[in-house]
PDB file of C-alpha atoms in Angstrom:
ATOM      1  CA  UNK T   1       0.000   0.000   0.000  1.00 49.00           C
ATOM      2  CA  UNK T   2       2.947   2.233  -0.067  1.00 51.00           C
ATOM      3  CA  UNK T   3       2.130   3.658  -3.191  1.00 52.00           C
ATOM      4  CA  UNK T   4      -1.351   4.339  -2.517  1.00 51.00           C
ATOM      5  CA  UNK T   5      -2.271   7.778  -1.388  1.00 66.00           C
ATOM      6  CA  UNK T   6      -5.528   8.610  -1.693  1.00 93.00           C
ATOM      7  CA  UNK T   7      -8.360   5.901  -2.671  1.00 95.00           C
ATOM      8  CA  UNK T   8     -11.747   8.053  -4.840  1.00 97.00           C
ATOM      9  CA  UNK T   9     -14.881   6.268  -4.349  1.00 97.00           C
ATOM     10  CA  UNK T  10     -18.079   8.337  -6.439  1.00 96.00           C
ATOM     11  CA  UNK T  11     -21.333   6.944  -7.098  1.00 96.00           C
ATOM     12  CA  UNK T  12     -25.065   7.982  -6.609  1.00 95.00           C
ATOM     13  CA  UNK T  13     -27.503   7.542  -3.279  1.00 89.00           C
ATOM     14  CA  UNK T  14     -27.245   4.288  -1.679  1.00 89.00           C
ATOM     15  CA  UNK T  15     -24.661   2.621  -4.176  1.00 93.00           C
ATOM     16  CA  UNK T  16     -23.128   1.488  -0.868  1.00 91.00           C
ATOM     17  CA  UNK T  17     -20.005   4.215  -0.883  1.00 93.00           C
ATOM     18  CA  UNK T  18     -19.649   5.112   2.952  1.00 88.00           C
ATOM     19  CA  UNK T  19     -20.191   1.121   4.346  1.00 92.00           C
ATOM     20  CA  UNK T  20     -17.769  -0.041   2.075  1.00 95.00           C
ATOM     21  CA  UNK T  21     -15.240   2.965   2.276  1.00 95.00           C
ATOM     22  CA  UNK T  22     -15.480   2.578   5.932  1.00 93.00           C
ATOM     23  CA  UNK T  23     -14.606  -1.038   5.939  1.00 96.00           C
ATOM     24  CA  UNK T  24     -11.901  -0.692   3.179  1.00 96.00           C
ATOM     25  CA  UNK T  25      -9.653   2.226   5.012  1.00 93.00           C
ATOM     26  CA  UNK T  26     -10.016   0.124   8.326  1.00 92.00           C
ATOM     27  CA  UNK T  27      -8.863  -2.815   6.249  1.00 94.00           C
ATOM     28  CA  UNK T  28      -6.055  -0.454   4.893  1.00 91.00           C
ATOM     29  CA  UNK T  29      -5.492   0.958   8.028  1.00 88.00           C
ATOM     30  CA  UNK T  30      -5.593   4.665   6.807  1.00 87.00           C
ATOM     31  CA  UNK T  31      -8.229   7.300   7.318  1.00 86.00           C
ATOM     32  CA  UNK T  32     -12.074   7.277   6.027  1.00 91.00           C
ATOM     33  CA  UNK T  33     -13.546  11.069   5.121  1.00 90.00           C
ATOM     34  CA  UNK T  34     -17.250  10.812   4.622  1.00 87.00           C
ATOM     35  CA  UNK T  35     -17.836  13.463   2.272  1.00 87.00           C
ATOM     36  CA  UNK T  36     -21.703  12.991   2.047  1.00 87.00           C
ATOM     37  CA  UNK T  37     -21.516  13.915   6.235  1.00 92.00           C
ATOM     38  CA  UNK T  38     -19.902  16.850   5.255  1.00 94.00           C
ATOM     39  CA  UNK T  39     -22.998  17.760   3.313  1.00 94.00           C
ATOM     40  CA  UNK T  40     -25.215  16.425   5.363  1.00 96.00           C
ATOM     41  CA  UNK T  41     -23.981  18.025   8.283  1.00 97.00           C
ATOM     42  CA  UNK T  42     -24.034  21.650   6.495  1.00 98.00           C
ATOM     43  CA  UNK T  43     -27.737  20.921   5.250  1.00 98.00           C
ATOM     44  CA  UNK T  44     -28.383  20.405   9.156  1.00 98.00           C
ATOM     45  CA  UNK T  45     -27.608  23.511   9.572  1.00 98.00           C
ATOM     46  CA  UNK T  46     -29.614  25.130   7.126  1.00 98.00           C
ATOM     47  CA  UNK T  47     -32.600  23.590   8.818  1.00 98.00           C
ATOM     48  CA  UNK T  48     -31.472  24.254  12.289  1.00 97.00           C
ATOM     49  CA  UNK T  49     -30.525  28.298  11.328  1.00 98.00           C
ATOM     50  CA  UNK T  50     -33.686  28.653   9.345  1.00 98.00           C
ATOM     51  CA  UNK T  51     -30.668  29.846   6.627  1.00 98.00           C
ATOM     52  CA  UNK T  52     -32.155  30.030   2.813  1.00 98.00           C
ATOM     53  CA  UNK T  53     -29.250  28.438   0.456  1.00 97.00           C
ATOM     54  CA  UNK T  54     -30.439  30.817  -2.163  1.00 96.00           C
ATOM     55  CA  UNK T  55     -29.841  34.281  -0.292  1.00 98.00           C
ATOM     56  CA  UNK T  56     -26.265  34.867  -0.887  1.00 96.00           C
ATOM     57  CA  UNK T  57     -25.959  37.204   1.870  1.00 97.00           C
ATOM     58  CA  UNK T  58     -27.120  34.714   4.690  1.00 98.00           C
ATOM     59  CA  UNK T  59     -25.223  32.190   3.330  1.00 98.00           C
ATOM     60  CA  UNK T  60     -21.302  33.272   3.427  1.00 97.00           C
ATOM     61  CA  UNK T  61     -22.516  34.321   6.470  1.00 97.00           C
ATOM     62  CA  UNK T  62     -23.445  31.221   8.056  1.00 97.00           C
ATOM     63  CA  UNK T  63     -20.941  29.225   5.812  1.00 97.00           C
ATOM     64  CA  UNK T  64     -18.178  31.961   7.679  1.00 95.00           C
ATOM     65  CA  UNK T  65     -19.581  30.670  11.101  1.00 95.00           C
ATOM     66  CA  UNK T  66     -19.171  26.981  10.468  1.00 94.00           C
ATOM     67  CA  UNK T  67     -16.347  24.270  10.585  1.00 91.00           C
ATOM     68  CA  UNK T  68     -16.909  20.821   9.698  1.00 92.00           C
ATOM     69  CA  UNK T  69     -14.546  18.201  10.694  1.00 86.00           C
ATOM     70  CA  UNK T  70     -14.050  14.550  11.685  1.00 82.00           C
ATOM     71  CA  UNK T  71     -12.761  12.122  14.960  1.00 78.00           C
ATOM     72  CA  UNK T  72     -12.668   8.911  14.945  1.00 74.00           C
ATOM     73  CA  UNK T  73     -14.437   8.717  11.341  1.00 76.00           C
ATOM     74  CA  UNK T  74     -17.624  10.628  13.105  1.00 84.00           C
ATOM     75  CA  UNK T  75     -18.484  14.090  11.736  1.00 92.00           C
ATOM     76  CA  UNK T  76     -18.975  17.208  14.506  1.00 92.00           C
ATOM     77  CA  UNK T  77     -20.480  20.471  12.979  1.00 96.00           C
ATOM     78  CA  UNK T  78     -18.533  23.477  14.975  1.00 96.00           C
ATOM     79  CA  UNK T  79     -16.816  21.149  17.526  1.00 94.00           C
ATOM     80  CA  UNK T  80     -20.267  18.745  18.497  1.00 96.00           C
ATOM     81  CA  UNK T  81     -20.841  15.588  17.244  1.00 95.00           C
ATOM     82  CA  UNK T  82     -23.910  15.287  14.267  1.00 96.00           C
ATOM     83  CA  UNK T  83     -23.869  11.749  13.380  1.00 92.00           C
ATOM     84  CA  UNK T  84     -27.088  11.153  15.297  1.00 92.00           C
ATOM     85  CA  UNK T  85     -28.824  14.263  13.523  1.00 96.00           C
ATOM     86  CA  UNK T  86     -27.708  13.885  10.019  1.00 96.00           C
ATOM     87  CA  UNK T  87     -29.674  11.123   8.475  1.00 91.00           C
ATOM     88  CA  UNK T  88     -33.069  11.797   8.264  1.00 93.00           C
ATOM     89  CA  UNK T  89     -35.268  11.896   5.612  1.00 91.00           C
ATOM     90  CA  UNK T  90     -35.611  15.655   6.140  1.00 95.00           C
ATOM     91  CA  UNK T  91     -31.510  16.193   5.921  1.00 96.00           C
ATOM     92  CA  UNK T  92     -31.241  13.854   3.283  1.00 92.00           C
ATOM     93  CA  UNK T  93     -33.242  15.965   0.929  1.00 93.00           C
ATOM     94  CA  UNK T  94     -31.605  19.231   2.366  1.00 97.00           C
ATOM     95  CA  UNK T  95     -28.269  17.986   1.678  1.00 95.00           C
ATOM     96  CA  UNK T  96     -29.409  16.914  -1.954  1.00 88.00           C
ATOM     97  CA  UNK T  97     -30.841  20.547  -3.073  1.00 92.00           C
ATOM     98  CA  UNK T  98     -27.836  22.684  -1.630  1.00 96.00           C
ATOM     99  CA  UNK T  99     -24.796  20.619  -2.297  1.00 90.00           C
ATOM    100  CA  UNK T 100     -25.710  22.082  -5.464  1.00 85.00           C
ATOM    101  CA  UNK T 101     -25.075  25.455  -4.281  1.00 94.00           C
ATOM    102  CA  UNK T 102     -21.465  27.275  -5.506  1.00 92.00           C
ATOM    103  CA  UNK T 103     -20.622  28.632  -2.073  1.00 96.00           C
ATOM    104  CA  UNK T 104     -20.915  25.482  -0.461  1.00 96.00           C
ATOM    105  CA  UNK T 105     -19.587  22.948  -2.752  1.00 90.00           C
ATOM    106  CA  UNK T 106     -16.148  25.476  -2.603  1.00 93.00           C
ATOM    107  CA  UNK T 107     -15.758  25.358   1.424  1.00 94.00           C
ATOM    108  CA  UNK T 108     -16.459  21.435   1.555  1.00 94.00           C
ATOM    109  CA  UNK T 109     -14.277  20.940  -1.343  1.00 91.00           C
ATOM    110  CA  UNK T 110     -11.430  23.214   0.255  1.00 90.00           C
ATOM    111  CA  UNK T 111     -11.700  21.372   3.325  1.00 87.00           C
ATOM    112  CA  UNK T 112     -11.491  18.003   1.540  1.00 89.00           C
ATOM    113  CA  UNK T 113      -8.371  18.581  -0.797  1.00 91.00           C
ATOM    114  CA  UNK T 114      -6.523  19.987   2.549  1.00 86.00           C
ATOM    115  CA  UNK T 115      -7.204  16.496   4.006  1.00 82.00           C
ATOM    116  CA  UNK T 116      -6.352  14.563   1.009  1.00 85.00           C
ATOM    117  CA  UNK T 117      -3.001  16.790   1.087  1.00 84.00           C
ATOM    118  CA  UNK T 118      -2.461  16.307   4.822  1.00 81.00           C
ATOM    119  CA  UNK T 119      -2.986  12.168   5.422  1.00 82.00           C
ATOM    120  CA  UNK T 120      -3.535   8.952   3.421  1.00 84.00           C
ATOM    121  CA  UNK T 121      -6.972   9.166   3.022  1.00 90.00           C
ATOM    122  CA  UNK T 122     -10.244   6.441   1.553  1.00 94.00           C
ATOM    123  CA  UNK T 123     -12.871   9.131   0.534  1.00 94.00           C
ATOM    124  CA  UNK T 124     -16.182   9.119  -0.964  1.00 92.00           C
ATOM    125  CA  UNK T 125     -18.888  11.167  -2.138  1.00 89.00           C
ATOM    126  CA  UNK T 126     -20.400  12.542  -5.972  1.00 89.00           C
ATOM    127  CA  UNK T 127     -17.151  14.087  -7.540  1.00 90.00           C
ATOM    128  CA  UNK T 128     -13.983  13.119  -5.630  1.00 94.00           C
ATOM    129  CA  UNK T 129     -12.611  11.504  -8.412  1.00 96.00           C
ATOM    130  CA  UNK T 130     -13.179  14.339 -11.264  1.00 96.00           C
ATOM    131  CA  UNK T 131     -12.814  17.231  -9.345  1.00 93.00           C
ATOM    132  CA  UNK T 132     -12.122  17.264  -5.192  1.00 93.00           C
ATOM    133  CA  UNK T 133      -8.813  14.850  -5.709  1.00 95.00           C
ATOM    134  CA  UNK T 134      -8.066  14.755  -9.127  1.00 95.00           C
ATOM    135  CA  UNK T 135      -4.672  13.141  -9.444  1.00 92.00           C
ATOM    136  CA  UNK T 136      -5.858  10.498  -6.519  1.00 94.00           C
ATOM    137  CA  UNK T 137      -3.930   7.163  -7.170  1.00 92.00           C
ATOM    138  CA  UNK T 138      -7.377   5.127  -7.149  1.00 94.00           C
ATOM    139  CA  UNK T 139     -10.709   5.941  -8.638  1.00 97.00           C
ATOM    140  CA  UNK T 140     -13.536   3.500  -8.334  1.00 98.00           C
ATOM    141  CA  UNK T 141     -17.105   4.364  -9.377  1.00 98.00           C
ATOM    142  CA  UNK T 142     -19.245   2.361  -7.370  1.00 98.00           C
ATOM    143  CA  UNK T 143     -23.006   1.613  -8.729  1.00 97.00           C
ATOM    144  CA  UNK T 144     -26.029  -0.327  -8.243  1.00 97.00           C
ATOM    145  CA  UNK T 145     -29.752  -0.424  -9.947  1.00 97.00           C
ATOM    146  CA  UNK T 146     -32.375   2.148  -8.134  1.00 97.00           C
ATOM    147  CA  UNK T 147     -34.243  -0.690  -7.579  1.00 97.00           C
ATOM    148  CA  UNK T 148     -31.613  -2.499  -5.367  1.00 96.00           C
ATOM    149  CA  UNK T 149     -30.934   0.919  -3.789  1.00 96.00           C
ATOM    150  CA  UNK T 150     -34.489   1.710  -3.059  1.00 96.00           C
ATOM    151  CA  UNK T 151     -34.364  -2.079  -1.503  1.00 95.00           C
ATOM    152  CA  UNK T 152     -31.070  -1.642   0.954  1.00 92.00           C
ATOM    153  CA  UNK T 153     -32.621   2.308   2.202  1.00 92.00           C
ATOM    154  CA  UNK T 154     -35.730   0.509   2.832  1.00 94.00           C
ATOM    155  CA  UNK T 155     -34.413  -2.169   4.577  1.00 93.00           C
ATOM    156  CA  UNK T 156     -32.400  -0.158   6.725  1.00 89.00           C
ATOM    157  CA  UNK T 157     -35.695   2.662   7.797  1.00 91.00           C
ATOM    158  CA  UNK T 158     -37.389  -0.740   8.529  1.00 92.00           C
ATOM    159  CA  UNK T 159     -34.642  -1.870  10.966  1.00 92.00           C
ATOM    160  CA  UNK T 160     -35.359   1.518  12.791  1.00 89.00           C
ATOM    161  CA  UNK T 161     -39.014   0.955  12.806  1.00 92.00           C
ATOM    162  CA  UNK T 162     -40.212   2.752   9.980  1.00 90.00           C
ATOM    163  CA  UNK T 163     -42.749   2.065   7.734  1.00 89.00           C
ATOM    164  CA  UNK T 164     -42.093   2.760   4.349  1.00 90.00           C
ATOM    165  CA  UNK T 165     -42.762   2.353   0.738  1.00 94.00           C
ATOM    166  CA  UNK T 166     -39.781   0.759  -2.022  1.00 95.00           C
ATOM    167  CA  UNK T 167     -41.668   2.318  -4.150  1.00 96.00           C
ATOM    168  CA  UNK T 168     -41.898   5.356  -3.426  1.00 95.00           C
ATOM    169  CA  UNK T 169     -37.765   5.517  -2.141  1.00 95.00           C
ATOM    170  CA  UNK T 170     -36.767   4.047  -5.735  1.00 96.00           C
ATOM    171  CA  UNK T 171     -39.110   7.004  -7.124  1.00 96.00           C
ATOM    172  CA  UNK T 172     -37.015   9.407  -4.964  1.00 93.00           C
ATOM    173  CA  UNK T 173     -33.631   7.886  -5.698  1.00 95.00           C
ATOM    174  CA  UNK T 174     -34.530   8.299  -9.451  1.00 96.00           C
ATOM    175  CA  UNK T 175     -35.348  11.807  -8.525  1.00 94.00           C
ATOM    176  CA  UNK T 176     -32.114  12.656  -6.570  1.00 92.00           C
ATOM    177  CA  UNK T 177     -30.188  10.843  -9.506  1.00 95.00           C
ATOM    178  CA  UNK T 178     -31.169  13.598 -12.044  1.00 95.00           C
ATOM    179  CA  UNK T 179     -30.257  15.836  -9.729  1.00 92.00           C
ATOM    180  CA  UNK T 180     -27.588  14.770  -9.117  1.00 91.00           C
ATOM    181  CA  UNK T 181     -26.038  14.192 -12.678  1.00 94.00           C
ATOM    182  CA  UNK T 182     -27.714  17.245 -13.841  1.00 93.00           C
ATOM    183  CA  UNK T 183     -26.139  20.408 -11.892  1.00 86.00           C
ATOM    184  CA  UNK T 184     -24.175  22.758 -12.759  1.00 84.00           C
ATOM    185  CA  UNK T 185     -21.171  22.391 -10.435  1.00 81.00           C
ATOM    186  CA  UNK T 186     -19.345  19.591 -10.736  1.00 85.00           C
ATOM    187  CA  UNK T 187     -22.173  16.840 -11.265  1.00 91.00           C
ATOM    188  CA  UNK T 188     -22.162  13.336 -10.869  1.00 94.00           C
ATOM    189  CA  UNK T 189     -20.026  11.586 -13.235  1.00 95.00           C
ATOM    190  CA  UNK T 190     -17.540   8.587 -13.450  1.00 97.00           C
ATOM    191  CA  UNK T 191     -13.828  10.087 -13.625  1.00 97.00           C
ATOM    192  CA  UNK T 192     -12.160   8.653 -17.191  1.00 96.00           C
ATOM    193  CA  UNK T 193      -9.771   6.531 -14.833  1.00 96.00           C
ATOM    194  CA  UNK T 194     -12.183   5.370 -12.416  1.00 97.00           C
ATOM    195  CA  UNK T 195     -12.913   1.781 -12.153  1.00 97.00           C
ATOM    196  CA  UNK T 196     -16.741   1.187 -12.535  1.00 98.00           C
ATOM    197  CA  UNK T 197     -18.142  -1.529  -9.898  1.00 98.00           C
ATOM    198  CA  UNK T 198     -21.475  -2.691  -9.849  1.00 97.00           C
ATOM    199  CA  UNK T 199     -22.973  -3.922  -6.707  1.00 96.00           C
ATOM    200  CA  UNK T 200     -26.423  -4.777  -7.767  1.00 96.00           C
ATOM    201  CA  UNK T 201     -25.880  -8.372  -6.776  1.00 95.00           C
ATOM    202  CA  UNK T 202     -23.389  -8.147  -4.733  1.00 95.00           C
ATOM    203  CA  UNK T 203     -22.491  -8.584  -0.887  1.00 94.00           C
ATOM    204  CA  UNK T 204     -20.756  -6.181   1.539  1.00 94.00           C
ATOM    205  CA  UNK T 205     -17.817  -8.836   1.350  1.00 96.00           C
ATOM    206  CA  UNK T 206     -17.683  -9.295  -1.950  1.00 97.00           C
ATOM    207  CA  UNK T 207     -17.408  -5.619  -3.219  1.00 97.00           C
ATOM    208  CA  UNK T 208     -15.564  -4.809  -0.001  1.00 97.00           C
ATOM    209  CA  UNK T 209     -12.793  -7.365  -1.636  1.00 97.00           C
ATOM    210  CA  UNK T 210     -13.053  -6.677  -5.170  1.00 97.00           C
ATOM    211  CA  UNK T 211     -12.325  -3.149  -4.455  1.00 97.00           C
ATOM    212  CA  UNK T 212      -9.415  -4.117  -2.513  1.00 96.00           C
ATOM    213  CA  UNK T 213      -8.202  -5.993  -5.442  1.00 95.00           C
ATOM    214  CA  UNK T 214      -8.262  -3.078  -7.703  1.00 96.00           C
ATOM    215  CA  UNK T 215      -6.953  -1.044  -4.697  1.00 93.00           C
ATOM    216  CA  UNK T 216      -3.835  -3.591  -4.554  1.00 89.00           C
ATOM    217  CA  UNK T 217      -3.641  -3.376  -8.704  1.00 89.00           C
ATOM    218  CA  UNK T 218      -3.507  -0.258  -8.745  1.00 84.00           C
ATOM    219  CA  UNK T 219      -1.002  -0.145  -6.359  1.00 77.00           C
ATOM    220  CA  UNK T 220       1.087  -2.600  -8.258  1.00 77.00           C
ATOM    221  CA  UNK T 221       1.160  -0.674 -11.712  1.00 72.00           C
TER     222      UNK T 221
END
């Protein structure tokens, strides 16, 4: 692994990126950055600050008054731990609309390519690989059908006690897919050099190790 760096993992909404990122820097013994979080965690604070991600103004503001960072792979927004707040339905869709804001996407993005600079680093989100780290020494695009995606959120909002509807979750994935692809900063997109990996049918363990395989090519070239 001494020639891997920095390991780009970008694919859409519940492809799979942060479990198996998670489980391949542990495996690699180098650092995870959860880049969605990141997102997440700003979009929390839109809701919480009432702050409209359209009004320029009130935005650098509250942008000027954050700090996002990470310990022990967990993400705190301005020093307190967010984990627990970040992954509802309601943040989820926040974090969808305004990662497509400018302002935004340039502080996460600054904060990400200082980390990527600073520490071997496994890190995951919509664009690492064609724009946050570039020149990283391993891309890997990592898909799955909306169906199967629709099927693991499901599964896990079940687990918590929530009833839901596949249906309507694939609908929503579709949804956040356009979206996704289709803005105008730095959309979704597999890098030229990425590996593509689908996971449709697919376990944990088994994409966990083929990535590690192309991981260890990649190493070896």
């Amino acid at each position: 692994m001494n020639n891997i760096v920095r390991i780009a993992i970008d694919g859409p909404a519940g492809a799979g990126k942060s479990t198996i990122a998670k489980i391949v820097a542990k495996d690699l013994g180098i650092d995870y950055i959860d880049t969605g979080a990141m997102y997440r965690a700003i979009a929390l604070k839109l809701i919480r600050t009432g702050t409209d991600y359209n009004d320029g103004a009130a935005l650098a503001a509250m942008l000027d008054a954050t700090e996002v960072d990470f310990s022990d792979g967990h993400v705190l927004l301005d020093g307190e731990p967010a984990e627990g707040f970040i992954r509802t339905p309601e943040v989820s869709e926040m974090a969808s609309a305004s990662s497509a804001v400018l302002a935004i996407r340039e502080k996460l993005v600054a904060l990400q390519r200082a980390m990527g600079q600073r520490k071997s680093i496994v890190m995951d989100g919509r664009d690492i690989g064609t724009n946050v780290l570039k020149d990283a020494e391993c891309k890997i695009y990592l898909d799955a059908s909306p169906r199967v995606r629709a099927q693991r959120r499901a599964l896990e909002l079940q687990q918590k006690g929530m009833q839901v509807s596949i249906d309507q979750i694939e609908e929503e994935i579709r949804a956040r897919d356009y979206r996704d692809m289709h803005r105008e900063h730095n959309p979704l997109a597999k890098a030229d050099d990425a590996v593509f990996v689908d996971s449709s049918d697919m376990t944990i363990e088994q994409v966990v190790e083929t990535l590690k395989a192309i991981i260890r090519e990649k190493a070896n070239e």
